[in-house]
Coordinates of C-alpha atoms and ligand atoms in Angstrom, one line a residue:
M1 CA 101.4 99.8 -4.9
N2 CA 101.3 103.5 -4.1
A3 CA 104.5 104.9 -2.8
A4 CA 103.8 108.4 -3.8
I5 CA 103.2 110.7 -0.8
N6 CA 99.6 111.9 -1.0
T7 CA 98.8 115.4 0.5
D8 CA 95.0 115.0 0.2
S9 CA 94.7 113.7 3.5
A10 CA 94.1 116.9 5.8
Q11 CA 91.0 115.4 7.6
R12 CA 92.5 112.0 8.5
A13 CA 94.7 111.1 11.4
P14 CA 98.3 111.8 10.2
S15 CA 100.2 108.7 9.5
Y16 CA 102.3 107.1 6.8
Y17 CA 99.2 105.3 5.7
T18 CA 97.2 108.6 5.3
A19 CA 100.0 110.0 3.3
T20 CA 100.0 107.0 0.9
L21 CA 96.3 106.3 0.5
N22 CA 95.2 105.6 -2.9
D23 CA 91.5 106.4 -2.7
S24 CA 90.5 109.9 -1.6
T25 CA 86.7 109.5 -1.9
V26 CA 84.8 111.6 0.7
Y27 CA 81.6 109.9 1.5
P28 CA 78.6 112.2 2.4
T29 CA 77.3 113.3 5.8
L30 CA 74.1 111.6 6.8
K31 CA 71.2 114.0 6.2
G32 CA 67.5 113.2 6.4
T33 CA 66.1 109.8 6.7
Q34 CA 67.1 106.5 5.1
E35 CA 65.6 103.0 5.2
V36 CA 67.9 99.9 5.1
D37 CA 68.0 96.4 6.1
V38 CA 71.0 96.8 8.4
A39 CA 72.6 99.9 9.9
I40 CA 76.3 99.5 10.9
I41 CA 77.8 102.0 13.4
G42 CA 81.6 102.3 12.7
G43 CA 83.7 102.4 9.5
G44 CA 86.7 100.2 10.6
F45 CA 87.3 96.7 9.5
T46 CA 84.6 95.2 11.6
G47 CA 81.9 97.5 10.2
V48 CA 83.3 97.4 6.5
A49 CA 83.9 93.8 6.3
T50 CA 80.5 93.0 7.8
A51 CA 78.9 95.4 5.2
V52 CA 80.6 93.6 2.3
E53 CA 79.4 90.3 3.6
L54 CA 75.9 91.4 3.9
A55 CA 75.8 93.3 0.7
E56 CA 77.1 90.2 -1.0
R57 CA 74.2 88.3 0.4
G58 CA 71.8 90.9 -1.2
L59 CA 71.0 93.1 1.8
K60 CA 70.8 96.9 1.8
V61 CA 73.3 98.2 4.3
A62 CA 74.5 101.6 5.5
I63 CA 77.7 102.3 7.2
V64 CA 77.8 105.4 9.6
E65 CA 81.2 106.7 10.7
T66 CA 81.9 109.5 13.0
H67 CA 85.1 110.5 11.1
R68 CA 86.4 108.9 8.0
I69 CA 86.3 105.3 6.8
G70 CA 89.4 103.6 8.4
W71 CA 90.0 106.5 10.8
G72 CA 90.3 104.2 13.9
A73 CA 92.7 101.4 14.6
S74 CA 91.9 99.7 11.2
G75 CA 93.7 102.5 9.3
R76 CA 96.6 103.0 11.6
N77 CA 97.9 99.5 12.7
G78 CA 101.0 97.5 11.9
G79 CA 99.6 96.0 8.9
Q80 CA 100.5 92.4 10.1
V81 CA 97.8 89.7 9.4
T82 CA 98.8 86.9 11.8
G83 CA 97.3 83.5 12.6
S84 CA 97.8 84.4 16.3
L85 CA 94.2 84.7 17.4
S86 CA 93.9 86.9 20.6
G87 CA 92.3 84.8 23.5
D88 CA 92.8 81.4 21.8
E89 CA 93.6 79.6 25.1
A90 CA 90.6 81.2 26.9
M91 CA 88.5 80.4 23.9
R92 CA 89.7 76.8 24.1
T93 CA 88.6 76.5 27.7
Q94 CA 85.4 78.3 27.4
M95 CA 84.2 76.7 24.1
R96 CA 85.2 73.1 25.1
Q97 CA 81.8 73.1 26.9
R98 CA 79.8 73.8 23.8
L99 CA 82.0 72.2 21.0
G100 CA 83.6 69.2 22.9
N101 CA 86.5 67.7 21.2
E102 CA 85.9 69.8 18.1
V103 CA 87.2 72.9 19.8
D104 CA 90.8 72.5 18.7
D105 CA 89.7 72.1 15.0
F106 CA 87.3 75.0 15.3
I107 CA 90.2 77.2 16.7
W108 CA 92.7 76.1 14.2
H109 CA 90.4 76.8 11.1
L110 CA 89.4 80.2 12.7
R111 CA 93.0 81.1 13.0
W112 CA 93.5 81.0 9.2
R113 CA 90.0 82.0 7.9
G114 CA 90.7 85.8 8.1
H115 CA 93.6 85.3 5.8
Q116 CA 91.4 83.5 3.2
I117 CA 88.7 86.2 3.4
I118 CA 91.2 89.0 2.9
E119 CA 93.1 87.4 -0.1
Q120 CA 89.9 86.5 -1.8
R121 CA 88.5 89.9 -1.3
V122 CA 91.6 91.8 -2.5
A123 CA 91.5 89.5 -5.5
R124 CA 87.8 89.9 -6.2
Y125 CA 87.6 93.7 -5.9
A126 CA 91.2 94.4 -7.2
I127 CA 92.0 96.2 -4.0
D128 CA 95.5 97.8 -4.2
C129 CA 96.9 97.4 -0.7
D130 CA 100.5 96.2 -1.1
L131 CA 99.5 92.7 0.0
K132 CA 102.6 90.4 0.5
H133 CA 103.2 86.9 2.2
G134 CA 105.6 86.0 4.8
H135 CA 106.3 86.6 8.7
L136 CA 108.9 85.8 11.0
H137 CA 107.8 85.1 14.6
A138 CA 111.1 85.8 16.3
A139 CA 112.7 84.3 19.6
M140 CA 114.7 86.3 21.9
K141 CA 115.4 83.5 24.3
S142 CA 115.3 79.7 24.6
S143 CA 111.7 79.6 26.2
H144 CA 110.5 81.5 23.1
M145 CA 112.1 79.0 20.9
N146 CA 110.4 76.0 22.7
E147 CA 107.0 77.7 22.0
L148 CA 108.0 78.1 18.3
K149 CA 108.9 74.5 18.2
A150 CA 105.5 73.6 19.5
A151 CA 103.6 75.8 17.1
Y152 CA 105.8 74.3 14.2
A153 CA 104.8 70.9 15.3
E154 CA 101.2 71.8 15.2
A155 CA 101.5 73.3 11.8
E156 CA 103.1 70.2 10.5
R157 CA 100.6 67.8 12.0
R158 CA 97.8 70.0 10.5
G159 CA 99.2 69.7 7.0
M160 CA 100.8 73.2 6.8
G161 CA 104.4 72.0 6.9
D162 CA 105.1 73.4 3.5
Q163 CA 104.3 76.9 4.8
V164 CA 106.4 76.9 7.9
Q165 CA 110.1 76.6 8.6
L166 CA 112.0 76.7 12.0
L167 CA 115.1 78.9 11.7
D168 CA 118.0 78.7 14.1
R169 CA 120.5 81.5 14.8
A170 CA 122.5 80.8 11.6
A171 CA 119.5 80.6 9.3
M172 CA 118.2 83.9 10.9
A173 CA 121.4 85.6 9.8
T174 CA 120.3 85.1 6.2
H175 CA 116.9 86.5 6.9
L176 CA 117.5 89.6 9.2
Q177 CA 120.6 91.7 9.8
S178 CA 119.9 91.8 13.5
P179 CA 121.9 90.5 16.6
L180 CA 118.7 90.2 18.5
Y181 CA 117.3 86.8 17.7
L182 CA 118.0 83.2 18.7
G183 CA 115.8 81.8 15.8
A184 CA 112.3 82.2 14.4
L185 CA 109.2 80.5 12.9
K186 CA 109.0 81.6 9.3
N187 CA 105.3 81.5 8.2
L188 CA 104.5 82.0 4.5
R189 CA 100.7 81.8 5.0
N190 CA 100.8 85.0 7.0
L191 CA 100.3 88.3 5.3
H192 CA 101.2 92.0 5.5
L193 CA 99.6 94.9 3.9
H194 CA 98.6 98.7 3.8
P195 CA 95.6 98.5 6.2
L196 CA 94.1 101.8 5.3
N197 CA 94.1 101.0 1.7
L198 CA 92.5 97.7 2.4
C199 CA 89.8 99.3 4.4
L200 CA 89.1 101.9 1.8
G201 CA 89.1 99.4 -0.9
E202 CA 86.6 97.2 0.9
A203 CA 84.4 100.2 1.5
R204 CA 84.4 100.9 -2.1
A205 CA 83.5 97.2 -2.7
A206 CA 80.7 97.6 -0.3
Q207 CA 79.4 100.7 -2.1
S208 CA 79.7 99.0 -5.5
L209 CA 77.3 96.4 -4.1
G210 CA 74.8 99.0 -3.1
A211 CA 75.8 99.9 0.5
L212 CA 75.4 103.5 1.6
I213 CA 78.3 105.0 3.3
F214 CA 78.2 108.1 5.5
E215 CA 81.3 109.8 6.9
H216 CA 81.4 112.8 9.5
S217 CA 78.2 111.3 11.0
E218 CA 78.6 110.4 14.7
V219 CA 75.8 108.1 15.8
L220 CA 74.3 109.7 19.0
E221 CA 71.7 107.2 19.8
I222 CA 70.4 103.8 19.0
V223 CA 66.6 103.5 19.1
H224 CA 65.5 100.1 20.1
G225 CA 62.1 98.6 19.2
A226 CA 60.4 96.6 16.3
R227 CA 62.2 98.8 13.8
P228 CA 65.4 100.0 15.3
A229 CA 67.1 103.2 14.1
V230 CA 70.5 105.1 14.5
V231 CA 70.3 108.8 15.0
T232 CA 73.0 111.4 14.1
R233 CA 72.9 115.2 14.4
H234 CA 71.4 115.6 11.0
G235 CA 69.9 112.3 10.1
R236 CA 68.4 108.9 10.9
I237 CA 68.5 105.5 9.5
N238 CA 65.6 103.1 10.1
A239 CA 66.7 99.5 9.7
R240 CA 65.5 96.0 10.4
Q241 CA 68.7 95.4 12.4
V242 CA 71.5 97.5 13.8
M243 CA 75.1 96.5 14.4
L244 CA 77.5 98.4 16.7
A245 CA 81.0 98.1 15.4
G246 CA 82.9 101.1 17.1
D247 CA 85.3 99.0 19.1
V248 CA 86.9 101.2 21.8
Y249 CA 85.8 104.5 20.3
H250 CA 82.2 104.4 21.0
K251 CA 80.3 105.7 24.0
L252 CA 77.0 104.0 23.2
E253 CA 74.9 101.6 25.2
K254 CA 77.0 102.3 28.3
R255 CA 74.5 100.4 30.6
Q256 CA 75.4 97.1 29.0
L257 CA 78.8 97.6 27.6
K258 CA 80.6 99.8 30.1
G259 CA 83.6 98.1 31.8
K260 CA 83.8 95.3 29.1
I261 CA 86.6 96.9 26.8
F262 CA 89.5 99.2 27.5
P263 CA 91.9 101.2 25.3
A264 CA 95.6 100.6 25.1
M265 CA 97.6 103.1 23.1
G266 CA 100.0 101.7 20.5
G267 CA 102.7 103.8 18.9
I268 CA 104.2 103.3 15.4
V269 CA 107.0 105.2 13.4
T270 CA 108.0 105.1 9.9
T271 CA 111.6 105.9 8.8
A272 CA 112.6 107.7 5.6
P273 CA 113.0 105.4 2.5
L274 CA 115.9 103.0 3.1
G275 CA 117.0 102.5 -0.4
E276 CA 119.5 99.6 -0.7
L277 CA 119.6 99.2 3.2
A278 CA 116.2 97.7 3.0
A279 CA 117.4 94.6 1.2
Q280 CA 120.3 94.4 3.4
I281 CA 118.4 94.4 6.8
N282 CA 115.4 92.3 5.6
P283 CA 116.3 90.7 2.2
Q284 CA 113.1 88.5 2.0
D285 CA 110.8 91.4 2.8
L286 CA 109.2 89.6 5.7
A287 CA 107.0 91.1 8.5
V288 CA 108.5 90.4 12.0
Y289 CA 107.1 90.3 15.4
D290 CA 108.9 88.9 18.4
C291 CA 107.6 86.4 21.1
R292 CA 107.4 88.7 24.1
F293 CA 104.1 89.6 25.8
V294 CA 104.7 93.2 25.1
L295 CA 106.3 93.0 21.7
D296 CA 108.1 94.9 18.9
Y297 CA 106.7 94.3 15.3
Y298 CA 107.9 95.8 12.0
R299 CA 108.0 95.4 8.2
L300 CA 109.0 97.2 5.1
T301 CA 106.6 99.4 3.4
A302 CA 106.2 99.4 -0.5
D303 CA 108.5 102.3 -0.8
K304 CA 111.1 100.5 1.4
R305 CA 110.7 102.3 4.7
L306 CA 110.9 100.5 8.0
L307 CA 107.4 100.8 9.7
F308 CA 108.1 99.8 13.3
G309 CA 105.6 99.5 16.2
G310 CA 106.2 98.5 19.8
G311 CA 105.1 98.5 23.4
A312 CA 101.7 99.6 24.4
N313 CA 100.5 102.3 26.9
Y314 CA 97.8 100.9 29.1
S315 CA 97.1 104.1 30.9
G316 CA 94.5 104.8 28.1
R317 CA 96.1 108.2 27.7
D318 CA 98.2 109.3 24.7
S319 CA 101.1 111.0 26.3
R320 CA 104.2 109.3 24.9
D321 CA 107.0 110.6 22.9
I322 CA 106.6 107.9 20.3
E323 CA 110.0 108.6 18.5
A324 CA 112.0 108.8 21.7
E325 CA 110.5 105.4 22.7
L326 CA 110.8 103.5 19.5
R327 CA 114.1 104.8 18.1
P328 CA 116.2 102.8 20.5
C329 CA 114.3 99.7 19.8
I330 CA 114.8 100.2 16.0
E331 CA 118.7 100.7 16.6
R332 CA 118.9 97.8 18.9
T333 CA 117.1 95.7 16.3
F334 CA 119.3 97.0 13.3
P335 CA 122.4 98.7 14.3
A336 CA 122.9 99.5 10.5
L337 CA 119.9 102.0 11.1
K338 CA 121.6 104.2 13.8
G339 CA 120.4 107.7 13.2
V340 CA 118.0 106.9 10.5
P341 CA 115.5 109.8 9.9
I342 CA 112.0 109.1 11.3
E343 CA 109.4 110.7 8.9
F344 CA 106.1 109.6 10.4
K345 CA 105.0 108.9 13.9
W346 CA 101.5 108.2 15.3
S347 CA 99.5 106.5 18.0
C348 CA 96.1 104.9 18.2
A349 CA 93.8 103.2 20.5
M350 CA 93.2 99.4 20.4
G351 CA 90.3 97.8 22.3
I352 CA 91.5 95.3 24.9
V353 CA 89.4 92.7 26.5
V354 CA 90.3 91.2 29.8
N355 CA 90.2 87.6 28.7
R356 CA 91.0 88.5 25.0
I357 CA 88.2 86.8 23.5
P358 CA 86.3 88.9 21.0
Q359 CA 83.0 90.1 22.4
L360 CA 79.9 89.3 20.3
G361 CA 76.4 89.9 21.6
K362 CA 73.0 91.4 21.4
L363 CA 71.8 94.5 23.0
S364 CA 68.2 93.8 22.1
D365 CA 66.3 91.5 19.7
N366 CA 67.7 93.2 16.6
V367 CA 70.6 95.3 17.8
W368 CA 74.0 93.5 17.8
Y369 CA 77.6 94.3 18.8
C370 CA 81.0 93.0 18.0
Q371 CA 84.2 94.3 19.5
G372 CA 87.5 93.7 21.2
Y373 CA 90.3 92.0 19.4
S374 CA 93.2 93.1 21.7
G375 CA 95.7 94.0 19.2
H376 CA 95.1 91.1 16.7
G377 CA 92.3 92.7 14.7
I378 CA 93.1 92.5 11.0
A379 CA 92.3 88.9 10.5
T380 CA 89.9 88.6 13.5
S381 CA 87.7 91.5 12.3
H382 CA 87.3 89.8 8.9
I383 CA 86.4 86.5 10.6
M384 CA 83.9 88.3 12.9
G385 CA 82.5 90.2 9.9
E386 CA 81.6 86.8 8.3
I387 CA 80.2 85.4 11.6
M388 CA 78.1 88.6 12.2
A389 CA 76.8 88.5 8.5
E390 CA 75.8 84.9 9.1
A391 CA 74.1 85.8 12.4
L392 CA 72.2 88.7 10.9
T393 CA 70.9 86.6 8.1
G394 CA 69.8 83.7 10.5
T395 CA 72.8 81.2 11.0
L396 CA 73.6 81.6 14.6
E397 CA 76.0 78.7 15.3
K398 CA 79.4 80.6 15.4
F399 CA 77.8 83.7 16.8
D400 CA 76.3 81.8 19.6
T401 CA 79.7 80.0 20.3
F402 CA 81.3 83.4 20.9
A403 CA 78.3 85.1 22.5
G404 CA 78.2 82.2 25.0
C405 CA 81.7 83.0 26.3
K406 CA 81.8 84.7 29.8
H407 CA 83.5 88.2 30.0
I408 CA 84.7 90.1 33.0
K409 CA 82.8 93.4 33.4
V410 CA 85.0 95.7 35.5
P411 CA 82.7 97.7 37.9
M412 CA 83.5 101.4 37.6
G413 CA 85.3 100.4 34.4
D414 CA 85.9 104.1 33.5
V415 CA 87.9 104.6 36.6
L416 CA 89.4 101.1 37.4
G417 CA 89.7 99.6 33.9
N418 CA 93.0 101.0 32.6
P419 CA 94.8 100.8 36.1
L420 CA 93.8 97.1 36.2
L421 CA 95.0 96.5 32.7
A422 CA 98.4 98.4 33.5
A423 CA 98.8 96.1 36.4
G424 CA 98.0 93.2 34.4
M425 CA 100.6 94.1 31.9
W426 CA 103.1 94.7 34.6
Y427 CA 102.4 91.2 35.8
Y428 CA 103.0 89.8 32.3
Q429 CA 106.3 91.8 32.0
M430 CA 107.5 90.2 35.3
L431 CA 106.4 86.8 33.9
E432 CA 108.4 87.5 30.7
K433 CA 111.5 88.0 32.8
L434 CA 111.0 84.6 34.4
R435 CA 110.0 82.9 31.1
Ligands
FAD501 C1 99.0 100.8 17.0 C2 98.2 99.6 16.6 C3 98.8 98.6 15.9 C4 98.1 97.4 15.6 N1 98.6 96.4 14.8 C5 98.0 95.4 14.4 C6 98.6 94.4 13.5 O1 99.6 94.5 13.0 N2 97.8 93.3 13.2 C7 96.5 93.1 13.6 O2 96.0 92.1 13.4 N3 95.9 94.0 14.5 C8 96.6 95.2 14.8 N4 96.0 96.1 15.6 C9 94.5 95.9 16.0 C10 93.6 96.3 14.8 O3 94.0 97.4 14.2 C11 92.1 96.5 15.4 O4 91.8 95.3 16.2 C12 91.1 96.5 14.5 O5 91.4 97.4 13.4 C13 89.7 96.9 15.0 O6 88.9 97.2 14.0 P1 87.4 97.8 14.4 O7 86.7 98.0 13.0 O8 86.7 96.9 15.3 O9 87.6 99.1 15.1 P2 88.2 100.5 14.5 O10 89.1 100.3 13.4 O11 88.8 101.2 15.7 O12 86.9 101.3 14.1 C14 85.9 101.8 14.9 C15 85.3 102.9 14.2 O13 84.0 103.2 14.8 C16 83.9 104.7 14.6 N5 82.9 104.9 15.8 C17 82.9 104.9 17.1 N6 81.9 105.3 17.7 C18 81.0 105.8 16.6 C19 79.8 106.4 16.6 N7 79.2 106.6 17.7 N8 79.1 106.7 15.4 C20 79.9 106.4 14.2 N9 81.0 105.9 14.2 C21 81.7 105.5 15.5 C22 85.3 105.1 15.0 O14 85.3 106.5 14.6 C23 86.1 104.2 14.3 O15 86.5 104.5 12.9 C24 96.6 97.2 15.9 C25 96.1 98.3 16.6 C26 96.8 99.4 17.0 C27 96.1 100.6 17.7

């Protein structure tokens, strides 16, 4: 745990996480030419987790990052590691053709694989990231409760009954001091953590296994061919294979990737430390997210602040007054926190895919990409890191299952993508009212 506020964070996007990071290593800028097996573009969870997997398999890897490791969504998210895979229903439909009746088992195991990878990695490399167990998936109306009952029944049927519990309104009162909820599904397999410290810890693990890491090194071009390369302003890395893991932040390979993924801005605030109030409002220190399509999510930090995120801005522009939007949500959720000081606020883009299925694919024989977790990326990026590492070392089964999924590519995606997403979210908010 590192609750002390760190001031050595000037070059990072400001947030509670930046102020409490516990590894201030600055990796060098790429200069000159390097030779590796795999060059990875992007130092978020997708790039870093894949690098660890490949380095553990003995490959020489390089990560090349425009800003700092964990600068993107990976270092600025809600820190909730849930089993709710984005796009699971669409996956079920699309993958049934390839997997037949095994599709349900495939998705169920995938749902929890990221948790296993993260827990094992944290233990193996002694990563200090405030890792804790326990979530409440909270219901605000009876239709939500019905969905939670179905999820509970599936968990029981699958042998996970000892880790889940259905809470009614009375039981909720002993878990959260909030008037909002009818009940919840309590899940002790789910995790919450300090995502920036996890990402930095994994980068350090990759480096300890021989990976090269470069910060402040934007990849300007991918050179395709028998020996592909990534090119930055001051350097070049020749590789046997290249993987693009820039999610919604990269502008590379537009001919093939434009119109496939769109930014949605998410805002998060963090209160001042709550002291004894923390145990009063959330005595079991659980992470909470509600059942709405556009949801609120929150948890306590190691130093007992409330870290609260909510809504999403599908215009693709970062124009919101985050505190003005989220303070009423906090006070509605916890009346005891009326007037609580907000000490940190930030926002960040997440990559949204129309059908919500993560996008894995190849841009040429030895250039791969992996992106688009639609707001559910901590576990998913680690699952995809494993699948991509398998693929890059010759085991293509799971990669092909994802790469075979069809995705909508919005024509004139730069212009139409976000208005279409905004319209889609409006539609879902209408559906929520009818739910
Ligand atoms: C506000 C918010 C809250 C969220 N909350 C949760 C949550 O609680 N739980 C959850 O599971 N998920 C959550 N997510 C989603 C999750 O954070 C993301 O899905 C995940 O971190 C994506 O990881 P990534 O590595 O693919 O992308 P990123 O972390 O965005 O990393 C991409 C990196 O690529 C770099 N890059 C781009 N182009 C180039 C280039 N040309 N050269 C070099 N580098 C480049 C970028 O600088 C960036 O650092 C949230 C997201 C947001 C925005």
